[in-house]
């Protein structure tokens, strides 16, 4: 094998698409997927590639310092693509400490292991930290997040991600650890845990349940199909410059309510419902505390320097996504049992 790569969080939503892309595109690499398999991690996401010769799964916690050190000794990694995280803003509001442990302490454990095991020779090594646009805070009605926008995180989730970004840069600056960071906007697509807006609402329509729109629904997000994010990660890993940051976005802003209405129209068509049926489920509920008003990415750096662009038009990506959830109802049913039901009642009151 030419290279051995550690991908953390590979059983989660984005991580599983990144693992699949690397396993299929680079048969000469050994891909080690490390995941704790929290409620958000699901090996079913990778059932199509789990028997590949160049793929290994390791169950473990990035917070466990000794486990991480032994893993680095076992595999002699050339690179790390770090996606493992607690990723849901609402959960960070009720349980911030889980986010500090995994997102901050876990990231620093990985940085230490990379620094200690690679320090003899940093050449051909790379620590790639996958981050979010939420570190930049909330935008007014105009303007875009640039790579140079000052950090201004507003939620416990985004604060933990911002902190981990700072630690990655600090390890580059202080110890010479080669690194890249990318900050991406909202992803959508297959295998996203149904706590996030789109899969939650698709599942609720399917079950004829209310669609809980936070506040006035006029919050704006910039949506990107998950496979386009995975392609960007591949490009940045192989062609990105040391110590650089790349913003990744869909050039695709929607207010939540407009997005939900388009999704309702597509769901009615797919389910053969009368027009307007799904929209009737829209229910305005109490706002998320500290809810960021608007995110929007200026992705010109990755477009100009690495020739990356989103490949899918949004309506097409949305249709593909809805179709995937409707064709994989067993997947949703499997992940929405047990703890999920308790979470749902705590979050939405019914
Ligand atoms: P996810 O919640 O779907 O998956 C996270 C994965 O990490 C899960 O498989 C989980 O089991 C694993 N994990 C959690 N804690 C762990 C621990 N302590 N040790 C080992 N594994 C652990 O998240 P996602 O949406 O796929 O996000 C992946 C990464 O991308 C995160 O770092 C997130 O901040 C970032 N990101 C997400 C989005 C988005 O829209 N979802 C956008 C930009 C950036
Ligand atoms: O911007 C990138 C970020 O996008 C990632 O870093 C996060 O990991 C990811 O979870 C996502 O964060 P958001 O908070 O934007 O995603 P979420 O799907 O939770 O919410 C999208 C919007 O929809 C947001 O404005 C809140 C709103 N919303 C969400 C839920 C779950 C509702 O109105 N009702 C809901 O029930």
GROMACS .gro file of C-alpha atoms and ligand atoms in nm:
model
  430
    1UNK     CA    1   0.000   0.000   0.000
    2UNK     CA    2   0.132   0.343  -0.099
    3UNK     CA    3  -0.019   0.537   0.191
    4UNK     CA    4  -0.209   0.462   0.510
    5UNK     CA    5  -0.471   0.720   0.601
    6UNK     CA    6  -0.667   0.757   0.921
    7UNK     CA    7  -1.020   0.891   0.867
    8UNK     CA    8  -1.199   0.971   1.193
    9UNK     CA    9  -1.579   0.976   1.215
   10UNK     CA   10  -1.607   0.764   0.902
   11UNK     CA   11  -1.929   0.596   1.014
   12UNK     CA   12  -2.110   0.930   1.033
   13UNK     CA   13  -2.287   1.127   0.762
   14UNK     CA   14  -2.006   1.310   0.580
   15UNK     CA   15  -1.734   1.071   0.697
   16UNK     CA   16  -1.902   0.772   0.533
   17UNK     CA   17  -1.909   0.952   0.196
   18UNK     CA   18  -1.541   1.047   0.237
   19UNK     CA   19  -1.442   0.689   0.331
   20UNK     CA   20  -1.632   0.546   0.031
   21UNK     CA   21  -1.471   0.794  -0.209
   22UNK     CA   22  -1.117   0.721  -0.083
   23UNK     CA   23  -1.162   0.342  -0.065
   24UNK     CA   24  -1.297   0.328  -0.421
   25UNK     CA   25  -1.076   0.592  -0.581
   26UNK     CA   26  -0.745   0.493  -0.418
   27UNK     CA   27  -0.712   0.112  -0.409
   28UNK     CA   28  -0.342   0.165  -0.341
   29UNK     CA   29  -0.417   0.340  -0.007
   30UNK     CA   30  -0.508   0.164   0.314
   31UNK     CA   31  -0.802   0.349   0.469
   32UNK     CA   32  -0.846   0.310   0.845
   33UNK     CA   33  -1.183   0.433   0.967
   34UNK     CA   34  -1.184   0.516   1.338
   35UNK     CA   35  -1.525   0.577   1.490
   36UNK     CA   36  -1.676   0.552   1.838
   37UNK     CA   37  -2.016   0.464   1.689
   38UNK     CA   38  -2.213   0.718   1.890
   39UNK     CA   39  -2.584   0.755   1.812
   40UNK     CA   40  -2.471   0.931   1.489
   41UNK     CA   41  -2.228   0.664   1.371
   42UNK     CA   42  -2.364   0.372   1.176
   43UNK     CA   43  -2.162   0.104   0.998
   44UNK     CA   44  -2.465   0.031   0.778
   45UNK     CA   45  -2.361   0.350   0.594
   46UNK     CA   46  -2.057   0.160   0.463
   47UNK     CA   47  -2.198  -0.188   0.404
   48UNK     CA   48  -2.118  -0.163   0.029
   49UNK     CA   49  -1.743  -0.119   0.085
   50UNK     CA   50  -1.681  -0.294   0.418
   51UNK     CA   51  -1.521  -0.601   0.254
   52UNK     CA   52  -1.276  -0.399   0.041
   53UNK     CA   53  -0.912  -0.511   0.075
   54UNK     CA   54  -0.791  -0.157   0.141
   55UNK     CA   55  -1.042  -0.081   0.421
   56UNK     CA   56  -1.019  -0.138   0.797
   57UNK     CA   57  -1.261  -0.031   1.069
   58UNK     CA   58  -1.140   0.045   1.423
   59UNK     CA   59  -1.393   0.118   1.696
   60UNK     CA   60  -1.262   0.369   1.949
   61UNK     CA   61  -1.288   0.708   2.111
   62UNK     CA   62  -1.065   0.999   2.007
   63UNK     CA   63  -1.083   1.120   2.367
   64UNK     CA   64  -0.898   0.803   2.478
   65UNK     CA   65  -0.535   0.914   2.466
   66UNK     CA   66  -0.382   0.569   2.512
   67UNK     CA   67  -0.601   0.411   2.245
   68UNK     CA   68  -0.506   0.683   1.996
   69UNK     CA   69  -0.133   0.642   2.070
   70UNK     CA   70  -0.155   0.263   2.018
   71UNK     CA   71  -0.345   0.316   1.692
   72UNK     CA   72  -0.067   0.542   1.558
   73UNK     CA   73   0.192   0.280   1.658
   74UNK     CA   74  -0.011   0.003   1.493
   75UNK     CA   75  -0.056   0.174   1.156
   76UNK     CA   76   0.219   0.426   1.090
   77UNK     CA   77  -0.019   0.673   0.928
   78UNK     CA   78   0.085   0.908   0.649
   79UNK     CA   79  -0.213   1.132   0.701
   80UNK     CA   80  -0.522   1.203   0.909
   81UNK     CA   81  -0.855   1.333   0.782
   82UNK     CA   82  -1.036   1.430   1.100
   83UNK     CA   83  -1.416   1.442   1.087
   84UNK     CA   84  -1.517   1.280   1.418
   85UNK     CA   85  -1.722   1.528   1.617
   86UNK     CA   86  -2.038   1.596   1.803
   87UNK     CA   87  -2.215   1.783   1.525
   88UNK     CA   88  -2.568   1.891   1.622
   89UNK     CA   89  -2.618   2.248   1.748
   90UNK     CA   90  -2.935   2.168   1.949
   91UNK     CA   91  -2.756   1.890   2.138
   92UNK     CA   92  -2.468   2.129   2.213
   93UNK     CA   93  -2.716   2.363   2.381
   94UNK     CA   94  -2.842   2.091   2.617
   95UNK     CA   95  -2.510   1.912   2.662
   96UNK     CA   96  -2.206   2.136   2.592
   97UNK     CA   97  -1.954   1.916   2.778
   98UNK     CA   98  -1.986   1.629   2.526
   99UNK     CA   99  -1.883   1.880   2.258
  100UNK     CA  100  -1.584   2.006   2.454
  101UNK     CA  101  -1.466   1.650   2.518
  102UNK     CA  102  -1.491   1.515   2.163
  103UNK     CA  103  -1.440   1.828   1.956
  104UNK     CA  104  -1.167   1.995   2.162
  105UNK     CA  105  -1.000   1.730   2.381
  106UNK     CA  106  -1.039   1.458   2.116
  107UNK     CA  107  -0.886   1.681   1.847
  108UNK     CA  108  -0.592   1.773   2.072
  109UNK     CA  109  -0.533   1.401   2.145
  110UNK     CA  110  -0.510   1.336   1.772
  111UNK     CA  111  -0.279   1.635   1.722
  112UNK     CA  112  -0.050   1.510   1.999
  113UNK     CA  113  -0.039   1.161   1.853
  114UNK     CA  114   0.039   1.299   1.506
  115UNK     CA  115   0.306   1.535   1.640
  116UNK     CA  116   0.472   1.271   1.859
  117UNK     CA  117   0.468   0.994   1.600
  118UNK     CA  118   0.562   1.208   1.300
  119UNK     CA  119   0.810   1.454   1.452
  120UNK     CA  120   1.117   1.269   1.321
  121UNK     CA  121   0.999   1.341   0.969
  122UNK     CA  122   0.702   1.563   0.888
  123UNK     CA  123   0.767   1.525   0.515
  124UNK     CA  124   0.471   1.370   0.327
  125UNK     CA  125   0.256   1.387   0.642
  126UNK     CA  126  -0.067   1.584   0.670
  127UNK     CA  127  -0.326   1.653   0.939
  128UNK     CA  128  -0.650   1.758   0.767
  129UNK     CA  129  -0.907   1.907   1.003
  130UNK     CA  130  -1.265   1.920   0.873
  131UNK     CA  131  -1.446   2.219   1.019
  132UNK     CA  132  -1.755   2.429   0.971
  133UNK     CA  133  -1.858   2.775   0.853
  134UNK     CA  134  -2.029   2.824   1.191
  135UNK     CA  135  -1.693   2.929   1.344
  136UNK     CA  136  -1.735   3.265   1.165
  137UNK     CA  137  -2.059   3.343   1.352
  138UNK     CA  138  -2.370   3.494   1.197
  139UNK     CA  139  -2.388   3.721   0.890
  140UNK     CA  140  -2.621   4.018   0.837
  141UNK     CA  141  -2.838   4.018   0.522
  142UNK     CA  142  -2.539   4.079   0.297
  143UNK     CA  143  -2.177   3.965   0.284
  144UNK     CA  144  -2.007   3.627   0.267
  145UNK     CA  145  -1.765   3.432   0.487
  146UNK     CA  146  -1.408   3.452   0.355
  147UNK     CA  147  -1.113   3.248   0.482
  148UNK     CA  148  -0.996   3.571   0.650
  149UNK     CA  149  -1.325   3.645   0.829
  150UNK     CA  150  -1.252   3.672   1.204
  151UNK     CA  151  -1.386   3.388   1.417
  152UNK     CA  152  -1.700   3.472   1.614
  153UNK     CA  153  -1.866   3.145   1.719
  154UNK     CA  154  -2.203   3.178   1.891
  155UNK     CA  155  -2.313   2.830   2.000
  156UNK     CA  156  -2.140   2.570   2.220
  157UNK     CA  157  -2.101   2.357   1.903
  158UNK     CA  158  -1.939   2.630   1.695
  159UNK     CA  159  -1.724   2.740   1.990
  160UNK     CA  160  -1.590   2.387   2.027
  161UNK     CA  161  -1.517   2.366   1.653
  162UNK     CA  162  -1.350   2.711   1.657
  163UNK     CA  163  -1.138   2.601   1.952
  164UNK     CA  164  -1.028   2.286   1.767
  165UNK     CA  165  -0.940   2.493   1.457
  166UNK     CA  166  -0.721   2.717   1.674
  167UNK     CA  167  -0.543   2.415   1.824
  168UNK     CA  168  -0.472   2.275   1.476
  169UNK     CA  169  -0.317   2.607   1.368
  170UNK     CA  170  -0.126   2.628   1.698
  171UNK     CA  171   0.029   2.283   1.637
  172UNK     CA  172   0.131   2.394   1.287
  173UNK     CA  173   0.280   2.718   1.413
  174UNK     CA  174   0.445   2.580   1.727
  175UNK     CA  175   0.561   2.232   1.627
  176UNK     CA  176   0.565   2.254   1.247
  177UNK     CA  177   0.286   1.995   1.208
  178UNK     CA  178   0.172   2.006   0.843
  179UNK     CA  179  -0.201   2.079   0.833
  180UNK     CA  180  -0.494   2.204   0.627
  181UNK     CA  181  -0.838   2.312   0.749
  182UNK     CA  182  -1.160   2.340   0.555
  183UNK     CA  183  -1.474   2.519   0.670
  184UNK     CA  184  -1.788   2.400   0.496
  185UNK     CA  185  -2.148   2.511   0.485
  186UNK     CA  186  -2.459   2.295   0.550
  187UNK     CA  187  -2.443   1.953   0.388
  188UNK     CA  188  -2.741   1.750   0.274
  189UNK     CA  189  -2.776   1.407   0.118
  190UNK     CA  190  -2.810   1.035   0.199
  191UNK     CA  191  -2.720   0.897   0.545
  192UNK     CA  192  -2.766   1.217   0.745
  193UNK     CA  193  -2.897   1.152   1.095
  194UNK     CA  194  -3.262   1.263   1.117
  195UNK     CA  195  -3.200   1.522   1.385
  196UNK     CA  196  -3.084   1.766   1.114
  197UNK     CA  197  -3.340   1.975   0.925
  198UNK     CA  198  -3.382   1.791   0.594
  199UNK     CA  199  -3.389   1.424   0.701
  200UNK     CA  200  -3.596   1.515   1.007
  201UNK     CA  201  -3.860   1.687   0.794
  202UNK     CA  202  -3.858   1.416   0.524
  203UNK     CA  203  -3.916   1.155   0.795
  204UNK     CA  204  -4.187   1.362   0.963
  205UNK     CA  205  -4.376   1.406   0.635
  206UNK     CA  206  -4.350   1.035   0.579
  207UNK     CA  207  -4.502   0.980   0.925
  208UNK     CA  208  -4.754   1.265   0.886
  209UNK     CA  209  -4.599   1.450   1.183
  210UNK     CA  210  -4.563   1.827   1.235
  211UNK     CA  211  -4.267   2.009   1.075
  212UNK     CA  212  -4.124   2.218   1.363
  213UNK     CA  213  -3.990   2.539   1.206
  214UNK     CA  214  -3.781   2.739   1.456
  215UNK     CA  215  -3.873   3.106   1.508
  216UNK     CA  216  -3.994   3.291   1.197
  217UNK     CA  217  -3.825   3.045   0.958
  218UNK     CA  218  -3.628   3.329   0.799
  219UNK     CA  219  -3.285   3.193   0.889
  220UNK     CA  220  -3.055   3.141   0.593
  221UNK     CA  221  -2.818   2.853   0.521
  222UNK     CA  222  -2.597   2.771   0.221
  223UNK     CA  223  -2.661   2.409   0.115
  224UNK     CA  224  -2.414   2.170  -0.045
  225UNK     CA  225  -2.464   1.809  -0.158
  226UNK     CA  226  -2.252   1.582   0.064
  227UNK     CA  227  -2.071   1.407  -0.225
  228UNK     CA  228  -1.951   1.748  -0.346
  229UNK     CA  229  -1.806   1.811   0.001
  230UNK     CA  230  -1.631   1.471  -0.013
  231UNK     CA  231  -1.482   1.562  -0.354
  232UNK     CA  232  -1.357   1.891  -0.211
  233UNK     CA  233  -1.194   1.707   0.081
  234UNK     CA  234  -1.018   1.474  -0.165
  235UNK     CA  235  -0.885   1.772  -0.363
  236UNK     CA  236  -0.772   1.963  -0.056
  237UNK     CA  237  -0.605   1.656   0.094
  238UNK     CA  238  -0.404   1.598  -0.224
  239UNK     CA  239  -0.356   1.950  -0.363
  240UNK     CA  240  -0.418   2.194  -0.078
  241UNK     CA  241  -0.127   2.405   0.047
  242UNK     CA  242   0.024   2.347   0.389
  243UNK     CA  243  -0.120   2.567   0.667
  244UNK     CA  244  -0.400   2.699   0.447
  245UNK     CA  245  -0.773   2.721   0.509
  246UNK     CA  246  -1.030   2.654   0.237
  247UNK     CA  247  -1.395   2.757   0.258
  248UNK     CA  248  -1.637   2.517   0.089
  249UNK     CA  249  -1.995   2.615   0.003
  250UNK     CA  250  -2.275   2.554  -0.239
  251UNK     CA  251  -2.327   2.908  -0.379
  252UNK     CA  252  -2.679   2.813  -0.277
  253UNK     CA  253  -2.853   3.020  -0.009
  254UNK     CA  254  -3.205   2.943   0.112
  255UNK     CA  255  -3.418   3.071   0.395
  256UNK     CA  256  -3.540   2.771   0.595
  257UNK     CA  257  -3.904   2.833   0.509
  258UNK     CA  258  -3.842   2.857   0.133
  259UNK     CA  259  -3.633   2.542   0.143
  260UNK     CA  260  -3.899   2.357   0.342
  261UNK     CA  261  -4.169   2.462   0.094
  262UNK     CA  262  -3.968   2.330  -0.202
  263UNK     CA  263  -3.909   2.008  -0.011
  264UNK     CA  264  -4.283   1.978   0.064
  265UNK     CA  265  -4.367   2.015  -0.309
  266UNK     CA  266  -4.116   1.744  -0.402
  267UNK     CA  267  -4.241   1.514  -0.123
  268UNK     CA  268  -4.602   1.553  -0.241
  269UNK     CA  269  -4.497   1.458  -0.595
  270UNK     CA  270  -4.297   1.156  -0.478
  271UNK     CA  271  -4.571   1.036  -0.239
  272UNK     CA  272  -4.847   1.102  -0.495
  273UNK     CA  273  -5.017   1.342  -0.251
  274UNK     CA  274  -5.251   1.621  -0.348
  275UNK     CA  275  -5.057   1.951  -0.392
  276UNK     CA  276  -5.014   2.139  -0.061
  277UNK     CA  277  -5.061   1.834   0.165
  278UNK     CA  278  -4.714   1.834   0.321
  279UNK     CA  279  -4.707   2.213   0.367
  280UNK     CA  280  -5.001   2.183   0.604
  281UNK     CA  281  -4.768   2.010   0.850
  282UNK     CA  282  -4.554   2.324   0.889
  283UNK     CA  283  -4.572   2.440   1.253
  284UNK     CA  284  -4.380   2.740   1.387
  285UNK     CA  285  -4.220   2.655   1.723
  286UNK     CA  286  -4.000   2.828   1.980
  287UNK     CA  287  -3.673   2.947   1.834
  288UNK     CA  288  -3.335   2.781   1.896
  289UNK     CA  289  -3.154   2.987   2.165
  290UNK     CA  290  -2.882   3.205   2.009
  291UNK     CA  291  -2.993   3.097   1.660
  292UNK     CA  292  -2.746   3.224   1.395
  293UNK     CA  293  -2.936   3.429   1.136
  294UNK     CA  294  -2.739   3.366   0.823
  295UNK     CA  295  -2.443   3.167   0.692
  296UNK     CA  296  -2.307   3.205   0.338
  297UNK     CA  297  -1.972   3.099   0.203
  298UNK     CA  298  -1.748   3.265  -0.051
  299UNK     CA  299  -1.594   2.953  -0.207
  300UNK     CA  300  -1.388   3.138  -0.470
  301UNK     CA  301  -1.053   3.033  -0.323
  302UNK     CA  302  -1.112   2.659  -0.367
  303UNK     CA  303  -1.278   2.728  -0.704
  304UNK     CA  304  -0.987   2.936  -0.835
  305UNK     CA  305  -0.696   2.746  -0.678
  306UNK     CA  306  -0.820   2.386  -0.694
  307UNK     CA  307  -1.086   2.407  -0.970
  308UNK     CA  308  -1.357   2.273  -0.741
  309UNK     CA  309  -1.723   2.349  -0.798
  310UNK     CA  310  -2.047   2.193  -0.676
  311UNK     CA  311  -2.157   1.938  -0.937
  312UNK     CA  312  -2.530   1.929  -0.865
  313UNK     CA  313  -2.804   2.187  -0.904
  314UNK     CA  314  -2.993   2.213  -0.574
  315UNK     CA  315  -3.334   2.091  -0.699
  316UNK     CA  316  -3.165   1.784  -0.847
  317UNK     CA  317  -2.967   1.716  -0.529
  318UNK     CA  318  -3.277   1.757  -0.317
  319UNK     CA  319  -3.476   1.517  -0.533
  320UNK     CA  320  -3.194   1.261  -0.516
  321UNK     CA  321  -3.182   1.303  -0.139
  322UNK     CA  322  -3.557   1.266  -0.084
  323UNK     CA  323  -3.561   0.964  -0.314
  324UNK     CA  324  -3.277   0.804  -0.114
  325UNK     CA  325  -3.467   0.842   0.215
  326UNK     CA  326  -3.785   0.704   0.059
  327UNK     CA  327  -3.593   0.407  -0.087
  328UNK     CA  328  -3.416   0.344   0.244
  329UNK     CA  329  -3.697   0.367   0.495
  330UNK     CA  330  -3.549   0.075   0.687
  331UNK     CA  331  -3.232   0.282   0.742
  332UNK     CA  332  -3.435   0.566   0.898
  333UNK     CA  333  -3.640   0.322   1.104
  334UNK     CA  334  -3.321   0.158   1.232
  335UNK     CA  335  -3.168   0.487   1.347
  336UNK     CA  336  -3.485   0.637   1.493
  337UNK     CA  337  -3.553   0.379   1.761
  338UNK     CA  338  -3.457   0.383   2.131
  339UNK     CA  339  -3.255   0.690   2.226
  340UNK     CA  340  -3.378   0.888   1.927
  341UNK     CA  341  -3.735   0.878   2.056
  342UNK     CA  342  -3.626   1.007   2.397
  343UNK     CA  343  -3.428   1.285   2.226
  344UNK     CA  344  -3.728   1.379   2.011
  345UNK     CA  345  -3.958   1.420   2.311
  346UNK     CA  346  -3.695   1.625   2.499
  347UNK     CA  347  -3.629   1.851   2.199
  348UNK     CA  348  -3.981   1.894   2.059
  349UNK     CA  349  -4.202   1.813   2.359
  350UNK     CA  350  -4.404   1.534   2.186
  351LIG     P1  351  -2.214   1.313   1.226
  351LIG     O1  352  -2.264   1.354   1.361
  351LIG     O2  353  -2.307   1.258   1.126
  351LIG     O3  354  -2.095   1.207   1.243
  351LIG     C1  355  -1.995   1.221   1.342
  351LIG     C2  356  -1.923   1.086   1.353
  351LIG     O4  357  -1.821   1.100   1.453
  351LIG     C3  358  -2.013   0.971   1.398
  351LIG     O5  359  -1.989   0.856   1.320
  351LIG     C4  360  -1.972   0.948   1.543
  351LIG     O6  361  -1.989   0.813   1.585
  351LIG     C5  362  -1.825   0.989   1.540
  351LIG     N1  363  -1.776   1.032   1.671
  351LIG     C6  364  -1.837   1.119   1.756
  351LIG     N2  365  -1.765   1.130   1.869
  351LIG     C7  366  -1.656   1.050   1.855
  351LIG     C8  367  -1.546   1.021   1.937
  351LIG     N3  368  -1.532   1.076   2.059
  351LIG     N4  369  -1.452   0.936   1.891
  351LIG     C9  370  -1.463   0.878   1.768
  351LIG     N5  371  -1.568   0.900   1.687
  351LIG    C10  372  -1.664   0.987   1.731
  351LIG     O7  373  -2.139   1.442   1.171
  351LIG     P2  374  -2.128   1.499   1.021
  351LIG     O8  375  -2.243   1.585   0.994
  351LIG     O9  376  -2.093   1.389   0.930
  351LIG    O10  377  -2.001   1.594   1.039
  351LIG    C11  378  -1.868   1.544   1.022
  351LIG    C12  379  -1.769   1.658   1.043
  351LIG    O11  380  -1.794   1.761   0.948
  351LIG    C13  381  -1.779   1.724   1.180
  351LIG    O12  382  -1.649   1.756   1.223
  351LIG    C14  383  -1.860   1.851   1.155
  351LIG    O13  384  -1.827   1.951   1.247
  351LIG    C15  385  -1.816   1.885   1.014
  351LIG     N6  386  -1.914   1.959   0.931
  351LIG    C16  387  -2.043   1.915   0.920
  351LIG    C17  388  -2.132   1.983   0.837
  351LIG    C18  389  -2.275   1.938   0.816
  351LIG    O14  390  -2.352   2.008   0.751
  351LIG     N7  391  -2.314   1.822   0.866
  351LIG    C19  392  -2.089   2.098   0.769
  351LIG    C20  393  -1.957   2.142   0.786
  351LIG    C21  394  -1.869   2.071   0.866
  352LIG     O1  395  -2.318   2.525   0.862
  352LIG     C1  396  -2.262   2.399   0.884
  352LIG     C2  397  -2.334   2.332   0.998
  352LIG     O2  398  -2.462   2.294   0.949
  352LIG     C3  399  -2.260   2.210   1.053
  352LIG     O3  400  -2.137   2.250   1.109
  352LIG     C4  401  -2.345   2.139   1.159
  352LIG     O4  402  -2.279   2.020   1.201
  352LIG     C5  403  -2.478   2.102   1.098
  352LIG     O5  404  -2.561   2.045   1.196
  352LIG     C6  405  -2.546   2.227   1.039
  352LIG     O6  406  -2.588   2.317   1.144
  352LIG     P1  407  -2.733   2.390   1.141
  352LIG     O7  408  -2.767   2.429   1.278
  352LIG     O8  409  -2.737   2.494   1.035
  352LIG     O9  410  -2.823   2.264   1.088
  352LIG     P2  411  -2.966   2.210   1.132
  352LIG    O10  412  -3.002   2.105   1.033
  352LIG    O11  413  -2.972   2.175   1.277
  352LIG    O12  414  -3.059   2.335   1.109
  352LIG     C7  415  -3.068   2.401   0.983
  352LIG     C8  416  -3.161   2.520   1.001
  352LIG    O13  417  -3.294   2.471   1.026
  352LIG     C9  418  -3.126   2.607   1.121
  352LIG    O14  419  -3.154   2.743   1.090
  352LIG    C10  420  -3.222   2.560   1.230
  352LIG    C11  421  -3.345   2.518   1.151
  352LIG     N1  422  -3.424   2.407   1.214
  352LIG    C12  423  -3.357   2.292   1.249
  352LIG    C13  424  -3.425   2.187   1.308
  352LIG    C14  425  -3.351   2.062   1.349
  352LIG    C15  426  -3.561   2.419   1.232
  352LIG    O15  427  -3.621   2.522   1.197
  352LIG     N2  428  -3.628   2.315   1.291
  352LIG    C16  429  -3.566   2.200   1.331
  352LIG    O16  430  -3.634   2.110   1.388
   0.00000   0.00000   0.00000
